CSV table of C-alpha atoms in Angstrom, one decimal:
chain,number,residue,atom,x,y,z
I,9,MET,CA,-0.8,3.8,21.1
I,10,GLU,CA,-1.2,0.6,19.4
I,11,ARG,CA,2.0,-0.5,17.8
I,12,VAL,CA,3.4,-4.0,16.6
I,13,ARG,CA,7.0,-4.8,16.2
I,14,HIS,CA,8.5,-8.0,14.3
I,15,GLN,CA,-13.0,13.7,1.9
I,16,PRO,CA,-11.2,12.9,-1.4
I,17,GLU,CA,-11.7,14.9,-4.3
I,18,THR,CA,-14.9,15.1,-6.2
I,19,ARG,CA,-14.5,12.8,-9.5
I,20,ASP,CA,-15.8,13.1,-12.9
I,21,ARG,CA,-18.1,10.2,-13.8
I,22,SER,CA,-18.7,11.2,-17.5
I,23,PRO,CA,-18.2,8.4,-20.2
I,24,GLN,CA,-15.4,10.4,-21.3
I,25,ARG,CA,-13.6,10.8,-18.3
I,26,GLY,CA,-14.4,7.0,-17.4
I,27,ALA,CA,-12.8,5.9,-20.8
I,28,ALA,CA,-9.8,8.4,-20.0
I,29,GLN,CA,-9.2,6.6,-16.7
I,30,ALA,CA,-9.5,3.0,-17.9
I,31,GLU,CA,-6.8,3.9,-20.5
I,32,LEU,CA,-4.7,5.3,-17.9
I,33,VAL,CA,-5.0,2.4,-16.0
I,34,GLU,CA,-4.1,0.1,-18.6
I,35,THR,CA,-1.3,1.9,-19.9
I,36,ARG,CA,0.4,3.5,-17.2
I,37,LEU,CA,-0.3,1.1,-14.4
I,38,PHE,CA,0.8,-2.2,-16.2
I,39,LEU,CA,-2.6,-3.8,-15.6
I,40,ILE,CA,-3.4,-6.5,-17.9
I,41,SER,CA,-7.2,-5.3,-17.9
I,42,PRO,CA,-9.0,-2.8,-16.0
I,43,LEU,CA,-11.6,-5.3,-15.3
I,44,ARG,CA,-9.4,-6.6,-12.6
I,45,LEU,CA,-10.2,-3.6,-10.4
I,46,HIS,CA,-13.8,-4.8,-10.4
I,47,GLY,CA,-13.6,-8.3,-9.5
I,48,HIS,CA,-12.9,-10.4,-12.7
I,49,ASP,CA,-9.5,-11.6,-14.0
I,50,LYS,CA,-9.9,-12.4,-17.7
I,51,ALA,CA,-6.4,-13.5,-18.0
I,52,TYR,CA,-6.9,-16.3,-15.4
I,53,GLY,CA,-10.8,-17.0,-16.5
I,54,LYS,CA,-11.9,-17.0,-12.9
I,55,GLU,CA,-14.4,-15.2,-10.6
I,56,VAL,CA,-12.3,-13.5,-7.9
I,57,SER,CA,-15.1,-11.3,-6.5
I,58,LYS,CA,-15.5,-13.2,-3.5
I,59,LEU,CA,-12.0,-12.7,-2.7
I,60,LYS,CA,-10.6,-10.1,0.0
I,61,ALA,CA,-8.8,-7.2,-1.6
I,62,ALA,CA,-5.4,-5.6,-0.7
I,63,LEU,CA,-3.1,-3.1,-1.9
I,64,VAL,CA,0.3,-3.5,-0.9
I,65,THR,CA,2.8,-0.5,-1.7
I,66,GLY,CA,6.6,-0.9,-1.6
I,67,ALA,CA,5.8,-4.6,-3.0
I,68,THR,CA,8.8,-5.3,-4.9
I,69,ARG,CA,11.4,-5.7,-2.1
I,70,GLY,CA,11.9,-6.3,1.7
I,71,ALA,CA,8.7,-6.3,3.8
I,72,GLY,CA,6.3,-5.1,1.1
I,73,ARG,CA,7.2,-8.0,-1.2
I,74,ALA,CA,7.1,-10.4,1.7
I,75,ILE,CA,3.5,-9.2,2.8
I,76,ALA,CA,2.2,-8.9,-1.0
I,77,VAL,CA,3.5,-12.8,-1.5
I,78,ALA,CA,1.8,-14.1,1.8
I,79,LEU,CA,-1.5,-12.2,1.0
I,80,ALA,CA,-1.6,-13.8,-2.5
I,81,MET,CA,-0.7,-17.2,-1.2
I,82,ALA,CA,-3.4,-16.8,1.5
I,83,GLY,CA,-6.0,-16.4,-1.2
I,84,TRP,CA,-6.3,-12.5,-1.2
I,85,ARG,CA,-6.6,-10.5,-4.3
I,86,THR,CA,-3.4,-8.8,-4.0
I,87,TYR,CA,-2.4,-5.6,-5.9
I,88,ALA,CA,1.4,-5.3,-5.6
I,89,LEU,CA,2.6,-1.8,-6.1
I,90,GLY,CA,6.0,-1.2,-7.0
I,91,ARG,CA,8.6,0.4,-9.3
I,92,ASP,CA,10.2,-2.6,-10.8
I,93,ARG,CA,8.3,-4.5,-13.6
I,94,ALA,CA,10.7,-7.4,-13.7
I,95,VAL,CA,9.8,-8.2,-10.1
I,96,LEU,CA,6.3,-7.5,-10.5
I,97,ASP,CA,6.2,-10.1,-13.3
I,98,GLU,CA,8.1,-12.8,-11.4
I,99,MET,CA,5.5,-12.1,-8.6
I,100,ARG,CA,2.5,-12.3,-10.6
I,101,ALA,CA,3.8,-15.7,-12.2
I,102,GLY,CA,4.9,-17.2,-9.0
I,103,CYS,CA,1.9,-16.2,-6.8
I,104,GLY,CA,-0.6,-14.5,-8.9
I,105,VAL,CA,-0.3,-10.9,-7.5
I,106,GLN,CA,-2.0,-8.1,-9.8
I,107,PRO,CA,0.9,-5.9,-10.7
I,108,LEU,CA,0.8,-1.9,-10.4
I,109,ALA,CA,3.9,-0.7,-12.0
I,110,MET,CA,4.2,2.9,-10.7
I,111,ASP,CA,6.2,5.3,-8.3
I,112,LEU,CA,4.2,6.4,-5.1
I,113,THR,CA,5.3,10.0,-5.9
I,114,ASP,CA,3.0,10.2,-8.9
I,115,ARG,CA,-0.4,11.4,-7.5
I,116,ASP,CA,-2.3,11.3,-10.8
I,117,ASP,CA,-1.9,7.4,-10.8
I,118,LEU,CA,-2.6,7.1,-7.1
I,119,ARG,CA,-6.0,9.0,-7.9
I,120,VAL,CA,-6.8,6.6,-10.6
I,121,ILE,CA,-6.1,3.5,-8.6
I,122,ALA,CA,-7.8,4.9,-5.5
I,123,GLY,CA,-10.9,5.7,-7.3
I,124,ASP,CA,-11.4,2.3,-9.0
I,125,MET,CA,-10.4,0.0,-6.0
I,126,ARG,CA,-12.7,-1.3,-3.2
I,127,LEU,CA,-10.1,-2.6,-0.8
I,128,ASP,CA,-10.4,-4.7,2.6
I,129,ALA,CA,-6.8,-3.8,3.4
I,130,LEU,CA,-4.3,-1.1,2.6
I,131,ILE,CA,-0.7,-2.0,3.6
I,132,HIS,CA,1.9,1.0,3.1
I,133,ALA,CA,5.3,-0.6,3.0
I,134,PRO,CA,7.4,1.9,1.0
I,135,LEU,CA,10.7,2.0,3.0
I,136,ARG,CA,12.9,3.7,0.4
I,137,TRP,CA,15.6,5.8,2.2
I,138,PRO,CA,18.7,7.7,1.3
I,139,GLN,CA,22.0,6.1,1.9
I,140,GLU,CA,22.9,5.9,5.4
I,141,GLY,CA,25.2,8.7,6.8
I,142,ARG,CA,25.0,11.8,8.7
I,143,PHE,CA,22.0,14.2,8.5
I,144,VAL,CA,24.3,17.0,7.5
I,145,ASP,CA,26.0,14.8,4.6
I,146,LEU,CA,22.3,14.3,3.0
I,147,ARG,CA,21.3,16.1,-0.2
I,148,GLU,CA,18.0,18.2,-0.3
I,149,ALA,CA,16.7,15.8,-2.8
I,150,ASP,CA,17.4,12.8,-0.5
I,151,ILE,CA,15.5,14.4,2.3
I,152,ASP,CA,12.7,15.4,-0.1
I,153,MET,CA,12.4,11.7,-1.4
I,154,ALA,CA,12.4,10.1,2.0
I,155,LEU,CA,9.5,12.4,3.2
I,156,GLU,CA,7.7,12.0,-0.2
I,157,VAL,CA,7.9,8.4,-0.8
I,158,ASN,CA,7.4,7.2,3.3
I,159,LEU,CA,5.1,9.9,4.6
I,160,SER,CA,3.5,12.1,1.9
I,161,ALA,CA,2.5,9.3,-0.3
I,162,THR,CA,1.2,7.5,2.8
I,163,LEU,CA,-1.0,10.2,3.9
I,164,HIS,CA,-2.2,11.0,0.4
I,165,LEU,CA,-3.2,7.5,-0.6
I,166,THR,CA,-4.8,6.8,2.9
I,167,HIS,CA,-6.8,10.0,2.2
I,168,ALA,CA,-8.1,8.6,-1.1
I,169,ILE,CA,-8.9,5.1,0.1
I,170,LEU,CA,-10.3,5.5,3.5
I,171,PRO,CA,-13.7,7.0,2.3
I,172,SER,CA,-14.9,4.0,0.5
I,173,MET,CA,-13.6,1.8,4.1
I,174,ILE,CA,-15.8,4.1,5.8
I,175,ALA,CA,-18.6,3.8,3.8
I,176,ALA,CA,-18.1,-0.1,3.9
I,177,ARG,CA,-17.7,0.3,7.8
I,178,SER,CA,-14.8,-2.3,7.4
I,179,GLY,CA,-11.1,-2.4,6.5
I,180,HIS,CA,-7.5,-2.6,7.8
I,181,ILE,CA,-4.9,0.1,7.5
I,182,VAL,CA,-1.5,-1.1,8.0
I,183,LEU,CA,1.4,1.4,8.1
I,184,ILE,CA,4.7,-0.4,8.0
I,185,SER,CA,7.5,1.9,9.4
I,186,PRO,CA,10.6,2.0,11.4
I,187,GLY,CA,10.2,2.4,15.1
I,188,VAL,CA,11.9,5.2,16.9
I,189,SER,CA,15.0,4.3,18.7
I,190,PRO,CA,18.8,5.6,19.0
I,191,ASP,CA,19.9,3.3,16.3
I,192,ARG,CA,17.9,4.7,13.7
I,193,SER,CA,19.1,7.3,11.0
I,194,LEU,CA,17.7,11.0,12.0
I,195,VAL,CA,15.6,10.8,8.8
I,196,ARG,CA,14.0,7.3,9.6
I,197,ALA,CA,13.3,8.3,13.1
I,198,THR,CA,11.6,11.4,12.1
I,199,VAL,CA,9.4,9.6,9.6
I,200,GLY,CA,8.6,6.8,11.8
I,201,SER,CA,7.5,9.3,14.6
I,202,ALA,CA,5.4,11.1,12.1
I,203,VAL,CA,3.7,7.7,10.8
I,204,ALA,CA,2.9,6.8,14.4
I,205,ALA,CA,1.4,10.0,15.1
I,206,PHE,CA,-0.6,9.7,12.0
I,207,ALA,CA,-1.8,6.2,13.0
I,208,ASP,CA,-3.0,7.5,16.2
I,209,GLY,CA,-4.9,10.3,14.7
I,210,LEU,CA,-6.7,7.8,12.5
I,211,ARG,CA,-7.5,5.6,15.1
I,212,SER,CA,-8.7,8.5,17.3
I,213,GLU,CA,-10.9,10.1,14.6
I,214,PHE,CA,-12.4,7.0,13.4
I,215,ALA,CA,-12.7,4.9,16.2
I,216,SER,CA,-16.2,3.9,15.5
I,217,SER,CA,-15.8,3.5,11.8
I,218,GLY,CA,-15.2,0.0,11.6
I,219,VAL,CA,-11.6,0.5,10.2
I,220,THR,CA,-8.8,-0.8,12.1
I,221,VAL,CA,-5.4,1.1,11.9
I,222,GLN,CA,-1.9,-0.3,13.1
I,223,THR,CA,1.7,0.5,12.8
I,224,LEU,CA,4.1,-2.4,12.3
I,225,ASP,CA,8.0,-2.2,12.5
I,226,PRO,CA,9.2,-4.8,10.3
I,227,GLY,CA,12.4,-5.4,12.3
I,228,MET,CA,15.3,-7.1,10.4
I,229,PRO,CA,15.1,-9.5,7.5
I,230,PRO,CA,14.1,-12.1,6.8
I,231,PHE,CA,10.4,-11.0,6.6
I,232,GLU,CA,8.5,-13.9,6.0
I,233,GLY,CA,7.6,-14.6,9.4
I,234,MET,CA,6.4,-11.1,10.1
I,235,ALA,CA,4.4,-11.5,6.9
I,236,GLN,CA,2.5,-14.5,7.9
I,237,SER,CA,1.9,-13.1,11.3
I,238,LEU,CA,0.3,-10.0,9.7
I,239,VAL,CA,-2.0,-11.8,7.0
I,240,LYS,CA,-3.2,-14.2,9.8
I,241,SER,CA,-4.3,-11.3,11.9
I,242,LEU,CA,-6.2,-9.7,8.8
I,243,GLY,CA,-8.0,-13.1,8.1
I,244,GLY,CA,-8.7,-14.6,4.7
I,245,ARG,CA,-11.6,-15.3,2.4
I,246,ASP,CA,-15.4,-14.1,3.4
């Protein structure tokens, strides 16, 4: 198992459906313009189609934020997905990420962005957990949230993005997830095991597709060193 420490649904292509999708992207996902999904950034007045493109989930804090910033600083066109619009504004001003303000559990939004993006790298780093404590003290809502955000959304978004990578015969999928060890909470350890199994399955099923898959335990903060190492391993401009 490669572990590093430190067919989608048919889409309606009619003009009416396309216009509705563009409106949804512009109004619900906090993008300045849906044209950014197709290689041009009008706000900055520059051609960006020659840049490699990455989507980072969980990008407003922790390991996800460090990775998104490192990618943008290295010259990637970086779509930073997270729930905190103020942080996304700050990141856009500081390093030029493309902000996507949304919740990973909103599958309608996920379908829109997955259908419009052509990515070189998909990096899952949600890492949203309930308060630490004994498993028996967790609420049902805590368990559901941990599984939905850290596991289910990872599967759904990968399922939506992977076909375009296979068609291009290139791409990187990176799953940021806690390792399995006695000091992990039961929920984190369970999710970590499931994500590792998912990565193993992807590697086995798509071994000859040109798409690479890896899991990465971010370790403890600060995360900047881990992020820099990951970005270096992914490469940069074409």
